[in-house]
CSV table of C-alpha atoms and ligand atoms in Angstrom, one decimal:
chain,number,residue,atom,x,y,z
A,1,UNK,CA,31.5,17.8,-36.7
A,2,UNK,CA,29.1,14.9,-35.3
A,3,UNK,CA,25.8,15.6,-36.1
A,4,UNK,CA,23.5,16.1,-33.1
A,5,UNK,CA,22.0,12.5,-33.6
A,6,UNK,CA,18.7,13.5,-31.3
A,7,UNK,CA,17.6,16.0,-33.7
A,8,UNK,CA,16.7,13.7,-36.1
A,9,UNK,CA,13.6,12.6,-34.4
A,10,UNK,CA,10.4,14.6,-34.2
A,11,UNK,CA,10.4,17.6,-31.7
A,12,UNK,CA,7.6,16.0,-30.1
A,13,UNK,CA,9.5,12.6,-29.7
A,14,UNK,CA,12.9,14.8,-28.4
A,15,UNK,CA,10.3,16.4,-25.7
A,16,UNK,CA,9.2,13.3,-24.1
A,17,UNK,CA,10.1,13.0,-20.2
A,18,UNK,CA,12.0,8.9,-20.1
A,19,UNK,CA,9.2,6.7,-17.6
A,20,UNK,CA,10.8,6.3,-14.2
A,21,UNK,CA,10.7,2.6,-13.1
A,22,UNK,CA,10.9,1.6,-9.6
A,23,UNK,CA,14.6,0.9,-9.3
A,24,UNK,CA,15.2,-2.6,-9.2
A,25,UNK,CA,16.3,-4.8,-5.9
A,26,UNK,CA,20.2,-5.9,-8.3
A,27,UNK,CA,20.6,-1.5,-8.6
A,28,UNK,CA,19.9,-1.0,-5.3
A,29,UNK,CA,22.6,-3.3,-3.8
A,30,UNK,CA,25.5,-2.6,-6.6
A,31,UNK,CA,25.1,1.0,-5.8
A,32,UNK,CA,25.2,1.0,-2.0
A,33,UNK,CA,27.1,-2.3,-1.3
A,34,UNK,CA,23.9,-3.7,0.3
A,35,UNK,CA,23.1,-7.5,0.2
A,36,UNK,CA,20.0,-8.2,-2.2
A,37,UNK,CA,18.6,-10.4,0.1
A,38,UNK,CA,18.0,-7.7,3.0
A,39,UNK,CA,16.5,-5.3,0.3
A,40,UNK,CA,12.5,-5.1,-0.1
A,41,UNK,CA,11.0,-3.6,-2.9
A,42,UNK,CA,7.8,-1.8,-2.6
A,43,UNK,CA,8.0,0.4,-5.8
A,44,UNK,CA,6.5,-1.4,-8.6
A,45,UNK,CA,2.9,-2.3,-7.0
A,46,UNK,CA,3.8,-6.7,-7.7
A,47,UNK,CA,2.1,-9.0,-6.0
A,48,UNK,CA,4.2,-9.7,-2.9
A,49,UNK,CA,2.3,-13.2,-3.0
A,50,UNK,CA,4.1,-14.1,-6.2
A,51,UNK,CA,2.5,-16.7,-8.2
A,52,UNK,CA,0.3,-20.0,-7.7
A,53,UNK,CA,1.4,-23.6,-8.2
A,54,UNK,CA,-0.9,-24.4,-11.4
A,55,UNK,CA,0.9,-21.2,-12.7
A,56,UNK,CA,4.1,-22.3,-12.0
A,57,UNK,CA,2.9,-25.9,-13.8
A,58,UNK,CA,1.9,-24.3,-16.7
A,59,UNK,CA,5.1,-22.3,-17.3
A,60,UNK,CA,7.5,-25.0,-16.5
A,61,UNK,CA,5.3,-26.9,-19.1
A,62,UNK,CA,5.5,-24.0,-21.5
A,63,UNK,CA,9.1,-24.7,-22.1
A,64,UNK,CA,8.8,-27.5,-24.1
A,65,UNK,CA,7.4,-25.7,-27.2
A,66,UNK,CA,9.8,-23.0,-26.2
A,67,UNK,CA,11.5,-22.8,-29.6
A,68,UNK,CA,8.4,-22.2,-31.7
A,69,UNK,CA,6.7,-18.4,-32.3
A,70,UNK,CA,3.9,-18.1,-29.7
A,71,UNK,CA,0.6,-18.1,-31.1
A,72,UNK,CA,0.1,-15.0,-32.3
A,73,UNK,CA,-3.7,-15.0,-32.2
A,74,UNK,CA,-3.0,-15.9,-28.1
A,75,UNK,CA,-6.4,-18.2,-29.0
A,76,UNK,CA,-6.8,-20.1,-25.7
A,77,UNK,CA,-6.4,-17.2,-23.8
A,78,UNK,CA,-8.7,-15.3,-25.5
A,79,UNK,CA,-11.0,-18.1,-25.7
A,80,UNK,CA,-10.6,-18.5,-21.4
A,81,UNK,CA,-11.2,-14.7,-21.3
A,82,UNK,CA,-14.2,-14.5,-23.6
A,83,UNK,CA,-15.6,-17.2,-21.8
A,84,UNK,CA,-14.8,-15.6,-18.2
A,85,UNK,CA,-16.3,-12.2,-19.7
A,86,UNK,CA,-19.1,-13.3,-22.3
A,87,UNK,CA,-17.3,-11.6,-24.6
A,88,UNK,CA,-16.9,-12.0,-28.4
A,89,UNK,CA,-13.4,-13.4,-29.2
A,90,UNK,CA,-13.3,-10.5,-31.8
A,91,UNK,CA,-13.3,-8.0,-29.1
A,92,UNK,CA,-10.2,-9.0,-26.6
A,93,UNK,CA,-6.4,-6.9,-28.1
A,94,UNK,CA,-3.8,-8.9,-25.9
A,95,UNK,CA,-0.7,-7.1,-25.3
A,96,UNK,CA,3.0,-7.4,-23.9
A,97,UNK,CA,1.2,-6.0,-20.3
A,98,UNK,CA,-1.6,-3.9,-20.7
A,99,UNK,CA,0.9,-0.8,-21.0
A,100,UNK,CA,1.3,-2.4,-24.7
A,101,UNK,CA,-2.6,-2.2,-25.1
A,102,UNK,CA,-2.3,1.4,-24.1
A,103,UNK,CA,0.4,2.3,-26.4
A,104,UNK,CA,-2.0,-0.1,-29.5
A,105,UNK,CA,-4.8,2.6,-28.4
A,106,UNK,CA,-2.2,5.2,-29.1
A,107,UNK,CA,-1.1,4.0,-32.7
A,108,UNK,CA,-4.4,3.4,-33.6
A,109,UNK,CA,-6.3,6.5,-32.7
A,110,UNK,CA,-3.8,9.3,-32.2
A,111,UNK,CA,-1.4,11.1,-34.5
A,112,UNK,CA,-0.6,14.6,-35.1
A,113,UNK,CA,-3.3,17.0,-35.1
A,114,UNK,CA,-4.9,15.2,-32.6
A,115,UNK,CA,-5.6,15.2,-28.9
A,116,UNK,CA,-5.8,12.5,-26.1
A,117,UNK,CA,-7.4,14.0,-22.8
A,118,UNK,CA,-6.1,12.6,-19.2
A,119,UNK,CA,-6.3,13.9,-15.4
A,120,UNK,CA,-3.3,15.5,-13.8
A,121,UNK,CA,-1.5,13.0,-11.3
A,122,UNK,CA,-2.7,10.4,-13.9
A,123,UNK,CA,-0.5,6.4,-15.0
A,124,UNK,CA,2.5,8.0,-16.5
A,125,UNK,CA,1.7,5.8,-19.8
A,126,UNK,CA,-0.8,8.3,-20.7
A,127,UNK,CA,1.5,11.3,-21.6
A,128,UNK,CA,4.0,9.1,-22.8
A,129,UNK,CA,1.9,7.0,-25.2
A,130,UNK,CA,0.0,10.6,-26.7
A,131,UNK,CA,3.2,12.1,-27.2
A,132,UNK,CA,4.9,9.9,-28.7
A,133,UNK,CA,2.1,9.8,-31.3
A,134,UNK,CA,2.8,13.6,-32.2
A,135,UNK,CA,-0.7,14.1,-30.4
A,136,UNK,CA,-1.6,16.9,-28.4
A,137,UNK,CA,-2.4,16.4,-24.5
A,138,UNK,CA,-5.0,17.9,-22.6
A,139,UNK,CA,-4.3,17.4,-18.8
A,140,UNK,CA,-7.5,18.4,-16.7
A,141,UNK,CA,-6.7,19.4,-12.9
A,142,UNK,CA,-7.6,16.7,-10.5
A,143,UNK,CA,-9.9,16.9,-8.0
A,144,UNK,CA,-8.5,16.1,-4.3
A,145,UNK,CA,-6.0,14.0,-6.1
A,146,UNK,CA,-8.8,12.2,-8.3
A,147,UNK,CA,-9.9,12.5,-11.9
A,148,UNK,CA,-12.2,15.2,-12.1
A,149,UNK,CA,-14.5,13.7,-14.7
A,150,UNK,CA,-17.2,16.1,-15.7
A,151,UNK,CA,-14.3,18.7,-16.2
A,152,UNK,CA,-12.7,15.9,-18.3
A,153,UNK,CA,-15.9,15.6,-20.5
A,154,UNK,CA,-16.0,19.4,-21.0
A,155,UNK,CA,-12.1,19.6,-21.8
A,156,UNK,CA,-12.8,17.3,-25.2
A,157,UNK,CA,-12.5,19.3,-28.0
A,158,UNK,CA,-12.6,18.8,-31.9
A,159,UNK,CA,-9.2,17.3,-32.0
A,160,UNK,CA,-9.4,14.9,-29.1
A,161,UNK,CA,-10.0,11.2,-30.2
A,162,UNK,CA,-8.8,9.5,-26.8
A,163,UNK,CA,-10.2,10.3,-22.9
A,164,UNK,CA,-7.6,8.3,-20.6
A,165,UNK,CA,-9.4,6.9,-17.3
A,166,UNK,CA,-7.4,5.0,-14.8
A,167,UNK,CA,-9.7,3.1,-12.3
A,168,UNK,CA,-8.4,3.3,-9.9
A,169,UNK,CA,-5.6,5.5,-10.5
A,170,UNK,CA,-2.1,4.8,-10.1
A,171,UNK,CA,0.3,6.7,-8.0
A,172,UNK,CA,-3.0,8.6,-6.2
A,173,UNK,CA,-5.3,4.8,-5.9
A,174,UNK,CA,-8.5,7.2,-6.3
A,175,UNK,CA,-11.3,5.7,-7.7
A,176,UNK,CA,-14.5,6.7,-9.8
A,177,UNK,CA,-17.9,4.9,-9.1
A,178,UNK,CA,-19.7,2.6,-11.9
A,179,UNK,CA,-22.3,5.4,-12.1
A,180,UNK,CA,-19.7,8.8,-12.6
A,181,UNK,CA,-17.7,6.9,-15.2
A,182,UNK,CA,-21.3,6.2,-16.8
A,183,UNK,CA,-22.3,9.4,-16.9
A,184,UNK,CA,-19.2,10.0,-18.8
A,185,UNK,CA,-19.2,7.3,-21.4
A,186,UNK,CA,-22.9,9.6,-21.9
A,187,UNK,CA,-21.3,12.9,-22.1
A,188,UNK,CA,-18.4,12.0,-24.3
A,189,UNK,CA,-19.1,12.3,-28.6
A,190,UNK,CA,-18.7,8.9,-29.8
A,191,UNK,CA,-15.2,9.9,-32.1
A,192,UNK,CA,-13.8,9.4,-28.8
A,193,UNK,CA,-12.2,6.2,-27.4
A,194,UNK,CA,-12.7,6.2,-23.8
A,195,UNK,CA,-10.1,4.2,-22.1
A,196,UNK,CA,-10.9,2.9,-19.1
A,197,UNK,CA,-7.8,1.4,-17.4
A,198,UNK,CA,-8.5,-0.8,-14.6
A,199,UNK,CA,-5.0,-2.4,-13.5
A,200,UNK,CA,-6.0,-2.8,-10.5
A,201,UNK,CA,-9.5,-4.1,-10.8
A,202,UNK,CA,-9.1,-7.0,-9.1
A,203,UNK,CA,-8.4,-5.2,-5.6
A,204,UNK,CA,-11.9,-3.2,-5.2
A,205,UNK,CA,-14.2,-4.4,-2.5
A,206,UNK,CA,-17.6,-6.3,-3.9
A,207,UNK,CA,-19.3,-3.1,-3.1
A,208,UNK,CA,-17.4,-0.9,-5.8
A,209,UNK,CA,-17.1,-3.4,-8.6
A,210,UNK,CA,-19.2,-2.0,-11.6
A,211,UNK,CA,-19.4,-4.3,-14.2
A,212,UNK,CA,-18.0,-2.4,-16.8
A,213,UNK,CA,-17.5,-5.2,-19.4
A,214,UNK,CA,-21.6,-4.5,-19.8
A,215,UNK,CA,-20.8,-0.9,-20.8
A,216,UNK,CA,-19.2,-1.9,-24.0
A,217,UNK,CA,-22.9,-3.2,-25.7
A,218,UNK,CA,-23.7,0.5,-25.0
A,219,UNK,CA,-20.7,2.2,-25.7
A,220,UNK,CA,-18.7,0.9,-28.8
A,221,UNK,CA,-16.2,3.5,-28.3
A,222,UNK,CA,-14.9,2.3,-24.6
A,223,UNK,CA,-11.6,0.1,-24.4
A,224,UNK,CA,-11.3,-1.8,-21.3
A,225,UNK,CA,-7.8,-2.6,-20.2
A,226,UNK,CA,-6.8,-5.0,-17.7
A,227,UNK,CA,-3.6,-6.9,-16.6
A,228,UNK,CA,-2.4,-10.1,-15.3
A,229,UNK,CA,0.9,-8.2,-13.7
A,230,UNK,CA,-1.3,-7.1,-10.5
A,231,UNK,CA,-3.3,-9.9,-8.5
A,232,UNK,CA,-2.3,-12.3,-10.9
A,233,UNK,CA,1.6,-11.8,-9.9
A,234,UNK,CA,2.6,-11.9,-13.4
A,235,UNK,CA,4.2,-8.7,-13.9
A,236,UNK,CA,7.4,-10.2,-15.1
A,237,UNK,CA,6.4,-11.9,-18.5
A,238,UNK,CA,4.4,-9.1,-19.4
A,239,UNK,CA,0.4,-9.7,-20.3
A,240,UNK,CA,-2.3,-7.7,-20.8
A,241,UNK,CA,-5.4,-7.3,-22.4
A,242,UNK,CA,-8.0,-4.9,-23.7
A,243,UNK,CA,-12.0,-5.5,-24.2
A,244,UNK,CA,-13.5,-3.5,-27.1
A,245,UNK,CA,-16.0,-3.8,-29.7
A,246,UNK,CA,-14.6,-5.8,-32.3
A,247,UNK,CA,-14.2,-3.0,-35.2
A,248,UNK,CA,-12.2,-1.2,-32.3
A,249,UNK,CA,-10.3,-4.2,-31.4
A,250,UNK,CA,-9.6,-4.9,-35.0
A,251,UNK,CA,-7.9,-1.8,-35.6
A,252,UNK,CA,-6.1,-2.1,-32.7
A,253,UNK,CA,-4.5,-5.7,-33.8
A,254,UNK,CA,-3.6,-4.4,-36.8
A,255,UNK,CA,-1.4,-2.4,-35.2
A,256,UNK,CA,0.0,-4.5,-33.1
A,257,UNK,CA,3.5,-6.7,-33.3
A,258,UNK,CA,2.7,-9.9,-34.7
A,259,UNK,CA,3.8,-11.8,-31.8
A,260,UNK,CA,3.8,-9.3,-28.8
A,261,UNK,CA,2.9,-11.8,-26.1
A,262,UNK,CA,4.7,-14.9,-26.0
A,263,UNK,CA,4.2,-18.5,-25.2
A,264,UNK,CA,5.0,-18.4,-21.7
A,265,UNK,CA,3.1,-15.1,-20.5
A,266,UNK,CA,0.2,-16.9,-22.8
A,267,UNK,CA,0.5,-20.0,-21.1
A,268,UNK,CA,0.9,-18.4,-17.4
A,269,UNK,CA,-1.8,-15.9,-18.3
A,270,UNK,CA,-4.3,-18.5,-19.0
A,271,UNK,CA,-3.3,-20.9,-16.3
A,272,UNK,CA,-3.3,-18.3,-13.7
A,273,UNK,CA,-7.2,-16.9,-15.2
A,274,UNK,CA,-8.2,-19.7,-14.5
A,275,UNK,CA,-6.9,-19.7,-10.6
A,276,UNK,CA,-9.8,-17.6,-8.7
A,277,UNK,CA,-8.7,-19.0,-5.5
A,278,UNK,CA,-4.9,-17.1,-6.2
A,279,UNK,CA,-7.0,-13.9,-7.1
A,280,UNK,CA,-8.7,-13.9,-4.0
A,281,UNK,CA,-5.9,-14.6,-1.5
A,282,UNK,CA,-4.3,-11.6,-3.2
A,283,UNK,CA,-6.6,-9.9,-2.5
A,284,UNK,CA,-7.8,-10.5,1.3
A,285,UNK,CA,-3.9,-9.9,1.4
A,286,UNK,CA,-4.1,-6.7,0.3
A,287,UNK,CA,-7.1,-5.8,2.1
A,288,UNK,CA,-5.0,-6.4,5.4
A,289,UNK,CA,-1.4,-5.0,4.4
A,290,UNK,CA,-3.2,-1.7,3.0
A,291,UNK,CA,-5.1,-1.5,7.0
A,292,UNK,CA,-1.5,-2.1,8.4
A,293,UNK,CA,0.1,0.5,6.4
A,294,UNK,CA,-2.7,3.2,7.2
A,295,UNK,CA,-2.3,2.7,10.4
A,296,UNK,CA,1.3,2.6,10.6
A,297,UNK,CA,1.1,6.2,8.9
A,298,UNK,CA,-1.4,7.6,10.9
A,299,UNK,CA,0.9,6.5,13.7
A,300,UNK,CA,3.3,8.7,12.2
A,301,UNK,CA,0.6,11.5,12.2
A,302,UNK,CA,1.3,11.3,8.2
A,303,UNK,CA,-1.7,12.3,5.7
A,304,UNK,CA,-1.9,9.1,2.9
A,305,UNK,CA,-4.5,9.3,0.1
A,306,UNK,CA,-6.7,6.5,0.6
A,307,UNK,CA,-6.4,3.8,-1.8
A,308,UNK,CA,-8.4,1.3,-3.5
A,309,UNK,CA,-5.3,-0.3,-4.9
A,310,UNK,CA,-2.2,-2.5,-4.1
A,311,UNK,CA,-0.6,0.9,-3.3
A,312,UNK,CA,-1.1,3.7,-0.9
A,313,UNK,CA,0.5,7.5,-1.2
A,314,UNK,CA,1.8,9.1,1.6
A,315,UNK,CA,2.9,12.3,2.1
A,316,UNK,CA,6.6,11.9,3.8
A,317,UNK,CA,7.2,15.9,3.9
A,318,UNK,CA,5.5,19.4,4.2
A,319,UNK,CA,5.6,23.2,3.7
A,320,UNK,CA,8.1,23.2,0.4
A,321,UNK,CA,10.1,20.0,1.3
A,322,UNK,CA,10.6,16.9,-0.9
A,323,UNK,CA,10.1,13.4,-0.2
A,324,UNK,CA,13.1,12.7,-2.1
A,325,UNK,CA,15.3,13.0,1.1
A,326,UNK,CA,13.3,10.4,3.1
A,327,UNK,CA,13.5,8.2,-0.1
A,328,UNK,CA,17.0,8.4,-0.5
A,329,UNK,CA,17.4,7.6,3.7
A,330,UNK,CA,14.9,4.5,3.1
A,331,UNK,CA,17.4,3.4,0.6
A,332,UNK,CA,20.0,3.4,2.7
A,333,UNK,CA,18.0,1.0,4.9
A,334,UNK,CA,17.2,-1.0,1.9
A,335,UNK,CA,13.3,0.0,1.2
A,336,UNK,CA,12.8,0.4,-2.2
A,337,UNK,CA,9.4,2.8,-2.6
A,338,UNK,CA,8.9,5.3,-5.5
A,339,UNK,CA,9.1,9.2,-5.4
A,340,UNK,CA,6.4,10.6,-7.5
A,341,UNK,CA,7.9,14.0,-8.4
A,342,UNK,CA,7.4,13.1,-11.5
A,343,UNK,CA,3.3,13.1,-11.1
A,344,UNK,CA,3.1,16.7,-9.0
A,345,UNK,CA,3.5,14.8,-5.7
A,346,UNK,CA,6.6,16.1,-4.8
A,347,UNK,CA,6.1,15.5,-0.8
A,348,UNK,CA,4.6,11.6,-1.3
A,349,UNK,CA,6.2,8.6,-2.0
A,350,UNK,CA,4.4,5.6,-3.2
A,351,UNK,CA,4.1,2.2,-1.4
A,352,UNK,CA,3.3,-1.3,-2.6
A,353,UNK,CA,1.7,-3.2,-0.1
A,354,UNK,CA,3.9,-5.6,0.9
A,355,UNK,CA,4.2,-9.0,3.2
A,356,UNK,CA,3.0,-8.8,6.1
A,357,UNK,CA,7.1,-8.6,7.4
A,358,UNK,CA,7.9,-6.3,4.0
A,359,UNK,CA,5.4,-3.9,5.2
A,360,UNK,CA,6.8,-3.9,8.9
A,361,UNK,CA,10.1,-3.3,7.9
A,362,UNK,CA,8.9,-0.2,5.7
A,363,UNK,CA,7.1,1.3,8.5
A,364,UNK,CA,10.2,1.1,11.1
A,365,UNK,CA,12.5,2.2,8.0
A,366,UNK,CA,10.3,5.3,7.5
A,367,UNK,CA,10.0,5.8,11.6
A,368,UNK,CA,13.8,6.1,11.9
A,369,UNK,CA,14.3,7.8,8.4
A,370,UNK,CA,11.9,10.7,9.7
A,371,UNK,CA,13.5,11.0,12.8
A,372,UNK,CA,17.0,11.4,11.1
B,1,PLP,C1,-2.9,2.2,-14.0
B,1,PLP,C2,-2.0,1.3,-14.6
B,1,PLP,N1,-2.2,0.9,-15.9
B,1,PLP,C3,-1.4,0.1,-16.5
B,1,PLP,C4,-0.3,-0.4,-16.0
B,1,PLP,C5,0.6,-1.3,-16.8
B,1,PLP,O1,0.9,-2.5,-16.3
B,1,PLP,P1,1.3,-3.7,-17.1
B,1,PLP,O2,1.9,-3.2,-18.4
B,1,PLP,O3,2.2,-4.4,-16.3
B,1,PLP,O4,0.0,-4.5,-17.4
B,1,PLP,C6,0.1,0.0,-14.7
B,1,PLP,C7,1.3,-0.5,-14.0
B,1,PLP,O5,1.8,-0.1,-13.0
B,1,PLP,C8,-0.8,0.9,-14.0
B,1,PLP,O6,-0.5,1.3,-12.8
């Protein structure tokens, strides 16, 4: 008889629930016949802007060289971000998207016997990237949807060697003030590598940017993560990068493939760093598309979580009912958004904020798709 192939890995690899991506726009249309051009995706938080001209320059450009191994050191971009950051080269881990960086954090500081602490309703990454280390998770209950940080701290044990933070959180877009995560990076023994993950950085108003990069003088044990797949629109060629101190960072490269971001992400990464003016379109963008999709919803009389990201959760159905329903109508009128089931939101779906016209045709899709 065959042997049962899946027992071969670890029990703890065997128990790991597969990441649901937002389906793709090609799925969408082989599955129900639709025409890809009608269909909007708003399931994968993109930029709906989707890149700058000196971006575009600098990966047509890229191609030339196109047949050599990317740098593997990835030296100008980490000499554009150490500059942007006043940061020691020594202390920037680029990665193939941040989610790489997260999963270096993983191999480096977590392995059996070991713990990694996150919030409920936390990035999906987090679970996944502890247990597929053999380590143990500790998921704290949020509070009204957000990390609940001083029962975090108290939840570190002996075994735990990594506290996941997403700031802001992704699906729930909550957020945690410069002066709470502080008074965590206080509370937490310094064995444990505080992750701060802020994908979605770039979309905070003025007001709730904490400079966090200053933290990391104080606090050699935090890892910074950050992405060029958000406001930078580069989600596609996958870069990322993480800001440690430079013993942490060191560990973390040597764990790391020796090419794992290649020439064009490297070249598009630095180009588009380098392209504030992109960043900030993006996000006055967003600003507006997130007001038009909070309105649309109250119009609706539907409860969202407010968000400080690209994203907003809304809550689609009540009293035992799932959003799956109203997701699988939205399909039909090709809008692609993302059920969170997955997260313990069984009644929300996740939306990307969109064009101005993508985030239109949402609202009128989930008006009708309601009223079905
Ligand atoms: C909170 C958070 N962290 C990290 C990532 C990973 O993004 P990437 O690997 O594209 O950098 C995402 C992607 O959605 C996210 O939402």
């Amino acid at each position: 008889m065959l042997m049962d192939l899946c027992e071969l890995s670890p029990s703890y690899v065997r128990s790991i629930a597969p990441y649901q991506p937002g389906k793709p726009i090609s799925e969408l249309a082989r599955e129900l016949g639709l025409k890809e051009e009608g269909i909007i995706k708003l399931a994968s938080n993109e930029n709906p802007r989707g890149i700058g001209p000196r971006t575009r320059a600098a990966i047509e450009a890229s191609i030339a060289d196109i047949a050599r191994y990317p740098d593997g050191n990835g030296f100008e971009l980490k000499q554009a971000l150490a500059k942007r950051y006043s940061v020691d080269m020594g202390g920037i881990v680029l990665g193939n998207g941040s989610n790489d960086v997260l999963e270096l954090v993983a191999l480096a500081f977590l392995g059996p016997g070991r713990a990694g602490v996150y919030s409920q309703h936390a990035f999906a990454v987090y679970p996944l990237a502890t247990q597929a280390r053999g380590a143990r998770s500790i998921v704290v209950p949020a509070k009204a949807y957000a990390h609940d940080l001083d029962a975090m701290a108290k939840a570190i044990d002996d075994e735990t060697y990594v506290a996941w933070l997403a700031n802001p959180n992704n699906p729930t877009g909550t957020f945690a003030r410069g002066e709470e995560i502080e008074a965590f990076l206080r509370k937490v023994p310094e064995r444990v590598i505080v992750v701060l993950d802020e994908a979605y950085n770039e979309y905070l108003t003025q007001d709730l940017r904490a400079d966090s990069v200053k933290w990391l003088k104080r606090h050699p044990n935090l890892v910074i993560t950050r992405t060029f797949s958000k406001a930078y629109g580069l989600a596609g060629l996958r870069v990322g990068y993480a800001l440690a101190h430079p013993t942490v960072a060191d560990v973390m490269n040597r764990v790391r493939q020796p090419f794992n971001v290649n020439s064009m992400a490297l070249a598009a990464a630095t180009a588009a760093l380098g392209d504030m003016e992109f960043v900030a379109r993006s996000y006055a963008d967003n600003l507006q598309g997130m007001k038009q999709l909070e309105e649309g919803a109250r119009s609706l009389k539907l409860e969202f979580i407010p968000s400080h990201g690209n994203f907003i959760t809304i809550r689609v159905a009540q009293g035992g009912k799932s959003a799956a329903d109203v997701y699988k109508r939205l399909l039909k009128r090709s809008v692609i958004v993302r059920p969170i089931a997955g997260y313990g939101l069984p009644e929300h779906l996740r939306v990307t904020v969109g064009t101005a016209a993508e985030n239109e045709k949402f609202l009128s899709a989930l008006a009708a798709s309601l009223k079905e």
